[in-house]
Short mmCIF file of C-alpha atoms in Angstrom, two decimals:
data_model
loop_
_atom_site.label_atom_id
_atom_site.label_comp_id
_atom_site.label_asym_id
_atom_site.label_seq_id
_atom_site.Cartn_x
_atom_site.Cartn_y
_atom_site.Cartn_z
CA MET A 87 12.78 2.27 12.61
CA GLN A 88 13.92 -0.85 10.79
CA GLN A 89 14.47 -0.12 7.11
CA ARG A 90 13.62 -2.11 4.00
CA THR A 91 14.11 -1.47 0.30
CA ILE A 92 11.90 -0.58 -2.65
CA GLY A 93 13.98 -0.33 -5.79
CA ASP A 94 16.85 1.99 -4.90
CA ARG A 95 14.99 3.60 -1.99
CA SER A 96 15.31 2.75 1.68
CA VAL A 97 11.96 3.06 3.48
CA SER A 98 10.47 2.20 6.85
CA ALA A 99 9.55 -1.45 7.35
CA ILE A 100 5.97 -0.36 8.09
CA GLY A 101 4.16 2.00 5.75
CA LEU A 102 0.90 3.93 6.03
CA GLY A 103 -2.14 3.22 3.85
CA GLY A 104 -4.24 6.30 3.20
CA MET A 105 -7.53 4.81 2.00
CA PRO A 106 -9.51 5.02 5.31
CA MET A 107 -8.93 8.77 5.38
CA SER A 108 -10.83 9.38 2.15
CA ILE A 109 -13.57 6.80 1.55
CA GLU A 110 -16.92 6.23 3.29
CA GLY A 111 -16.76 6.79 7.05
CA ARG A 112 -13.70 9.01 6.74
CA PRO A 113 -12.71 11.34 9.58
CA ASP A 114 -12.42 15.10 9.31
CA PRO A 115 -9.31 16.32 7.44
CA GLU A 116 -7.64 17.58 10.60
CA ARG A 117 -7.63 14.13 12.19
CA SER A 118 -6.30 12.64 8.96
CA ILE A 119 -3.50 15.19 8.84
CA ALA A 120 -2.71 14.40 12.48
CA THR A 121 -2.60 10.68 11.61
CA ILE A 122 -0.12 11.23 8.79
CA HIS A 123 2.01 13.45 11.02
CA ALA A 124 1.94 10.80 13.77
CA ALA A 125 3.17 8.25 11.24
CA LEU A 126 6.07 10.47 10.25
CA ASP A 127 6.89 11.14 13.90
CA ALA A 128 7.05 7.36 14.41
CA GLY A 129 9.56 6.97 11.59
CA VAL A 130 7.23 5.94 8.75
CA THR A 131 8.70 6.99 5.39
CA LEU A 132 6.34 5.16 3.01
CA VAL A 133 2.83 6.51 2.40
CA ASP A 134 0.54 4.63 0.01
CA THR A 135 -2.35 6.35 -1.74
CA ALA A 136 -4.31 6.15 -5.03
CA ASP A 137 -6.35 8.42 -7.23
CA SER A 138 -9.39 6.23 -6.49
CA TYR A 139 -9.23 6.78 -2.73
CA HIS A 140 -12.20 9.11 -2.57
CA ARG A 141 -15.90 8.94 -1.72
CA ASP A 142 -17.79 11.15 -4.17
CA ALA A 143 -17.57 11.15 -7.95
CA ASN A 144 -16.37 14.75 -8.12
CA GLU A 145 -13.37 14.33 -5.81
CA VAL A 146 -10.99 12.02 -7.66
CA GLY A 147 -7.60 12.15 -5.98
CA HIS A 148 -8.99 13.23 -2.59
CA ASN A 149 -6.42 11.18 -0.69
CA GLU A 150 -3.52 12.23 -2.91
CA GLU A 151 -4.30 15.88 -2.18
CA LEU A 152 -4.67 15.10 1.53
CA VAL A 153 -1.27 13.38 1.62
CA ALA A 154 0.34 16.25 -0.28
CA ARG A 155 -1.12 18.76 2.18
CA ALA A 156 0.04 16.75 5.20
CA LEU A 157 3.60 16.46 3.90
CA ARG A 158 3.70 20.14 3.02
CA GLU A 159 2.51 21.13 6.48
CA TYR A 160 4.98 18.76 8.16
CA GLY A 161 7.85 20.65 6.57
CA THR A 162 11.40 19.57 5.79
CA GLY A 163 11.06 16.45 7.94
CA ALA A 164 8.96 14.89 5.18
CA ALA A 165 11.71 15.20 2.58
CA ASP A 166 12.63 11.49 2.73
CA VAL A 167 9.07 10.17 2.48
CA LEU A 168 8.32 7.96 -0.51
CA VAL A 169 4.76 8.50 -1.72
CA ALA A 170 3.38 5.57 -3.68
CA THR A 171 0.21 6.08 -5.67
CA LYS A 172 -1.83 3.97 -8.05
CA GLY A 173 -3.98 4.24 -11.17
CA GLY A 174 -6.36 1.99 -13.06
CA HIS A 175 -9.06 1.58 -10.42
CA LEU A 176 -11.99 4.02 -10.39
CA ARG A 177 -14.90 4.91 -8.11
CA PRO A 178 -17.94 6.35 -9.91
CA GLY A 179 -19.34 7.67 -6.64
CA ASP A 180 -21.96 5.03 -5.87
CA GLY A 181 -19.69 2.92 -3.67
CA THR A 182 -18.61 0.58 -6.46
CA TRP A 183 -15.17 0.08 -8.00
CA THR A 184 -14.49 -0.13 -11.73
CA ARG A 185 -11.32 -0.66 -13.78
CA ASN A 186 -9.58 1.06 -16.67
CA GLY A 187 -6.28 -0.40 -17.84
CA ASP A 188 -6.19 1.51 -21.13
CA PRO A 189 -2.58 2.69 -21.61
CA GLY A 190 -3.61 6.18 -22.68
CA TYR A 191 -5.84 6.53 -19.64
CA LEU A 192 -3.10 5.31 -17.27
CA LYS A 193 -0.61 7.81 -18.64
CA ARG A 194 -3.07 10.68 -18.22
CA ALA A 195 -3.97 9.47 -14.73
CA ALA A 196 -0.32 9.36 -13.67
CA LYS A 197 0.24 12.92 -14.81
CA GLU A 198 -2.84 14.06 -12.92
CA SER A 199 -1.59 12.24 -9.82
CA ALA A 200 1.76 14.02 -10.10
CA ARG A 201 -0.09 17.33 -10.30
CA ARG A 202 -2.15 16.58 -7.18
CA LEU A 203 0.90 15.37 -5.28
CA VAL A 204 2.77 18.50 -6.40
CA VAL A 205 5.83 16.58 -7.60
CA ASP A 206 7.88 16.68 -10.78
CA ALA A 207 7.98 12.86 -10.82
CA ILE A 208 6.03 10.29 -8.79
CA GLY A 209 8.29 8.24 -6.52
CA LEU A 210 6.41 4.95 -7.03
CA TYR A 211 3.48 4.49 -9.42
CA GLN A 212 1.53 1.22 -9.40
CA PHE A 213 -1.00 -0.28 -11.80
CA HIS A 214 -3.86 -0.71 -9.36
CA ARG A 215 -5.77 -3.73 -10.67
CA PRO A 216 -5.77 -5.76 -13.91
CA ASP A 217 -8.48 -4.83 -16.39
CA PRO A 218 -9.86 -7.93 -18.15
CA ALA A 219 -10.78 -5.77 -21.16
CA VAL A 220 -7.16 -4.76 -21.80
CA PRO A 221 -4.14 -7.04 -22.35
CA TYR A 222 -2.02 -6.93 -19.21
CA ALA A 223 1.16 -6.22 -21.15
CA ASP A 224 -0.47 -3.16 -22.71
CA SER A 225 -1.40 -1.72 -19.32
CA VAL A 226 2.05 -2.35 -17.86
CA GLY A 227 3.53 -0.92 -21.05
CA ALA A 228 2.09 2.44 -20.01
CA LEU A 229 4.22 2.27 -16.86
CA ARG A 230 7.26 1.53 -18.99
CA GLU A 231 6.59 4.66 -21.03
CA LEU A 232 6.03 6.70 -17.88
CA LEU A 233 9.41 5.52 -16.57
CA ASP A 234 11.12 6.34 -19.84
CA GLU A 235 9.52 9.80 -19.93
CA GLY A 236 10.50 10.57 -16.33
CA VAL A 237 6.91 11.01 -15.15
CA ILE A 238 7.50 8.29 -12.54
CA LEU A 239 10.72 7.16 -10.88
CA MET A 240 9.72 3.58 -10.03
CA ALA A 241 6.99 1.21 -11.19
CA GLY A 242 4.94 -1.39 -9.33
CA ILE A 243 1.82 -3.49 -9.76
CA SER A 244 -1.04 -4.39 -7.45
CA ASN A 245 -3.47 -7.30 -7.16
CA ALA A 246 -1.29 -9.45 -9.41
CA ASP A 247 -0.66 -13.19 -9.59
CA VAL A 248 2.70 -14.89 -10.15
CA ALA A 249 2.31 -15.01 -13.93
CA GLN A 250 1.46 -11.30 -14.03
CA ILE A 251 4.48 -10.49 -11.87
CA ASP A 252 6.73 -12.24 -14.36
CA GLU A 253 4.98 -10.60 -17.31
CA ALA A 254 5.33 -7.17 -15.74
CA ARG A 255 9.04 -7.74 -15.08
CA ASP A 256 9.50 -8.65 -18.72
CA VAL A 257 7.52 -5.67 -20.05
CA LEU A 258 9.38 -3.29 -17.74
CA GLY A 259 12.76 -4.71 -18.66
CA GLY A 260 13.52 -5.81 -15.11
CA ARG A 261 12.43 -2.51 -13.57
CA LEU A 262 9.50 -3.84 -11.52
CA VAL A 263 10.21 -2.84 -7.91
CA SER A 264 7.05 -3.73 -5.97
CA VAL A 265 3.91 -5.85 -5.82
CA GLN A 266 1.01 -4.75 -3.62
CA ASN A 267 -1.42 -7.57 -2.83
CA GLN A 268 -3.92 -8.31 -0.10
CA PHE A 269 -2.32 -10.39 2.65
CA SER A 270 -3.23 -10.82 6.32
CA PRO A 271 -3.90 -13.50 8.94
CA ALA A 272 -7.32 -13.91 7.32
CA PHE A 273 -6.20 -13.69 3.68
CA ARG A 274 -3.17 -15.84 2.86
CA SER A 275 -3.79 -16.79 -0.75
CA SER A 276 -1.12 -14.31 -1.83
CA ARG A 277 1.57 -16.28 0.01
CA SER A 278 2.84 -17.66 -3.32
CA GLU A 279 3.21 -14.12 -4.70
CA LEU A 280 4.99 -13.05 -1.50
CA GLU A 281 7.45 -15.93 -1.81
CA HIS A 282 7.93 -15.25 -5.53
CA CYS A 283 8.77 -11.62 -4.77
CA ALA A 284 11.19 -12.72 -2.05
CA GLY A 285 13.01 -14.90 -4.57
CA LEU A 286 13.24 -12.02 -7.03
CA GLY A 287 14.15 -9.34 -4.50
CA ILE A 288 10.99 -7.34 -5.28
CA ALA A 289 9.23 -5.51 -2.45
CA PHE A 290 5.93 -7.09 -1.41
CA LEU A 291 3.46 -4.63 0.12
CA PRO A 292 0.54 -6.31 1.93
CA TRP A 293 -2.63 -4.22 1.80
CA SER A 294 -5.26 -4.70 4.50
CA PRO A 295 -2.58 -6.50 6.55
CA LEU A 296 -4.84 -6.45 9.61
CA GLY A 297 -7.85 -7.86 7.77
CA GLY A 298 -9.52 -4.66 6.61
CA ILE A 299 -11.28 -1.74 8.26
CA ALA A 300 -14.31 -3.76 9.40
CA ASN A 301 -12.43 -6.80 10.72
CA ALA A 302 -9.26 -5.45 12.33
CA LYS A 303 -10.92 -4.99 15.72
CA ASP A 304 -11.85 -8.68 15.82
CA LEU A 305 -8.44 -10.02 14.81
CA ALA A 306 -7.78 -11.80 18.12
CA ALA A 307 -11.25 -13.32 18.22
CA ARG A 308 -10.98 -14.60 14.66
CA HIS A 309 -7.37 -15.81 14.94
CA ALA A 310 -6.72 -17.16 18.41
CA ALA A 311 -3.02 -17.89 17.83
CA PHE A 312 -2.34 -14.19 17.27
CA GLY A 313 -4.14 -13.35 20.51
CA ARG A 314 -2.06 -15.92 22.41
CA VAL A 315 1.21 -14.55 21.06
CA ALA A 316 0.11 -11.00 21.84
CA ASP A 317 -0.51 -12.06 25.44
CA GLU A 318 2.90 -13.77 25.57
CA VAL A 319 4.82 -10.70 24.45
CA GLY A 320 2.55 -8.17 26.15
CA THR A 321 1.53 -6.13 23.14
CA SER A 322 -1.39 -5.61 20.76
CA VAL A 323 -2.57 -8.34 18.44
CA HIS A 324 -2.27 -5.89 15.54
CA ARG A 325 1.40 -5.34 16.29
CA VAL A 326 1.93 -9.10 16.36
CA ALA A 327 0.19 -9.54 13.00
CA LEU A 328 2.46 -6.98 11.36
CA ALA A 329 5.61 -8.37 13.01
CA TRP A 330 4.65 -11.83 11.72
CA GLN A 331 4.41 -10.51 8.18
CA LEU A 332 7.78 -8.79 8.50
CA ALA A 333 9.29 -12.10 9.65
CA LEU A 334 8.10 -13.97 6.55
CA ALA A 335 10.62 -12.33 4.18
CA PRO A 336 12.91 -9.29 4.13
CA VAL A 337 11.01 -7.88 1.14
CA VAL A 338 7.71 -7.55 3.03
CA ILE A 339 6.58 -4.00 3.88
CA PRO A 340 3.02 -3.96 5.28
CA ILE A 341 0.95 -0.82 4.67
CA PRO A 342 -1.80 -0.80 7.31
CA GLY A 343 -4.51 1.75 6.72
CA ALA A 344 -5.17 4.19 9.53
CA SER A 345 -7.34 7.17 10.33
CA ARG A 346 -6.30 7.75 13.95
CA PRO A 347 -2.85 8.73 15.27
CA ALA A 348 -2.97 6.04 17.97
CA SER A 349 -3.51 3.21 15.50
CA ILE A 350 -0.58 4.11 13.24
CA ARG A 351 1.69 4.58 16.27
CA ASP A 352 0.85 1.05 17.37
CA SER A 353 1.37 -0.34 13.87
CA ALA A 354 4.71 1.43 13.45
CA ALA A 355 6.01 -0.15 16.64
CA ALA A 356 5.69 -3.59 14.99
CA ALA A 357 8.96 -2.91 13.20
CA ASP A 358 10.75 -3.25 16.55
CA LEU A 359 8.95 -6.43 17.65
CA GLU A 360 10.97 -9.60 17.12
CA LEU A 361 9.02 -12.83 17.27
CA THR A 362 10.68 -16.17 17.97
CA ALA A 363 10.92 -18.81 15.28
CA ASP A 364 8.36 -20.90 17.20
CA GLN A 365 5.93 -17.98 17.34
CA VAL A 366 6.31 -17.32 13.61
CA ALA A 367 5.72 -21.02 12.89
CA LEU A 368 2.61 -21.04 15.09
CA LEU A 369 1.18 -17.98 13.37
CA SER A 370 2.02 -19.34 9.91
CA ALA A 371 0.29 -22.71 10.50
#
């Protein structure tokens, strides 16, 4: 598969998002394990998770433990996989999401994530979402300390604007390697952050790149241009959407969520789909 770069690591151009395997409507663990294994078979070497990817209040880290189990059961072939996890977003168990950007909390959360992932150091740790009750620099400062202490190997941020990207780079002393924001045919307001990352050489990881769990199946109906291009090239509209994102900048690494082997196989194949300049322009309009 085509490779791209996060920090000093080479990873697959398409990653795998683990959230659908652990929140409401999740499949049984065996199908989730099969989905992760299918991703690895297809050449995916970036798996994105978070301690908040769980359903019930008493199962924090459900998806981290699931990912760790899948990699362990896959064997030595998973040795090159970069697992990215996140902290600072919480789920109390009633379906809502809350935030905690307290530096002390983030440092404890990272160490708990490392324990669940069964690693000495987390490959990529990301501050999940800004907490308006805590100065942003203080939250990102926890990542700086985690880097310095060797708890994490690389640091990233998520759901950040351009000013926060620059602030995080400053706090981390230039060691910010990734920004994970929502971006898809339906959600393009992060285009400025994508372009800013491209200028800085920082990886940009679109989450919900197909429009989210509920909307992905209607992508062609909601965005006719993507359906037309899919018909032209004879492939799925989802593959076209991911290939379009890859064409926007060499720093883009979409992380589509999946809970079925077939869906991640289709998404992974987007790395080998080359769109023409006219098709990219049409889809970008």
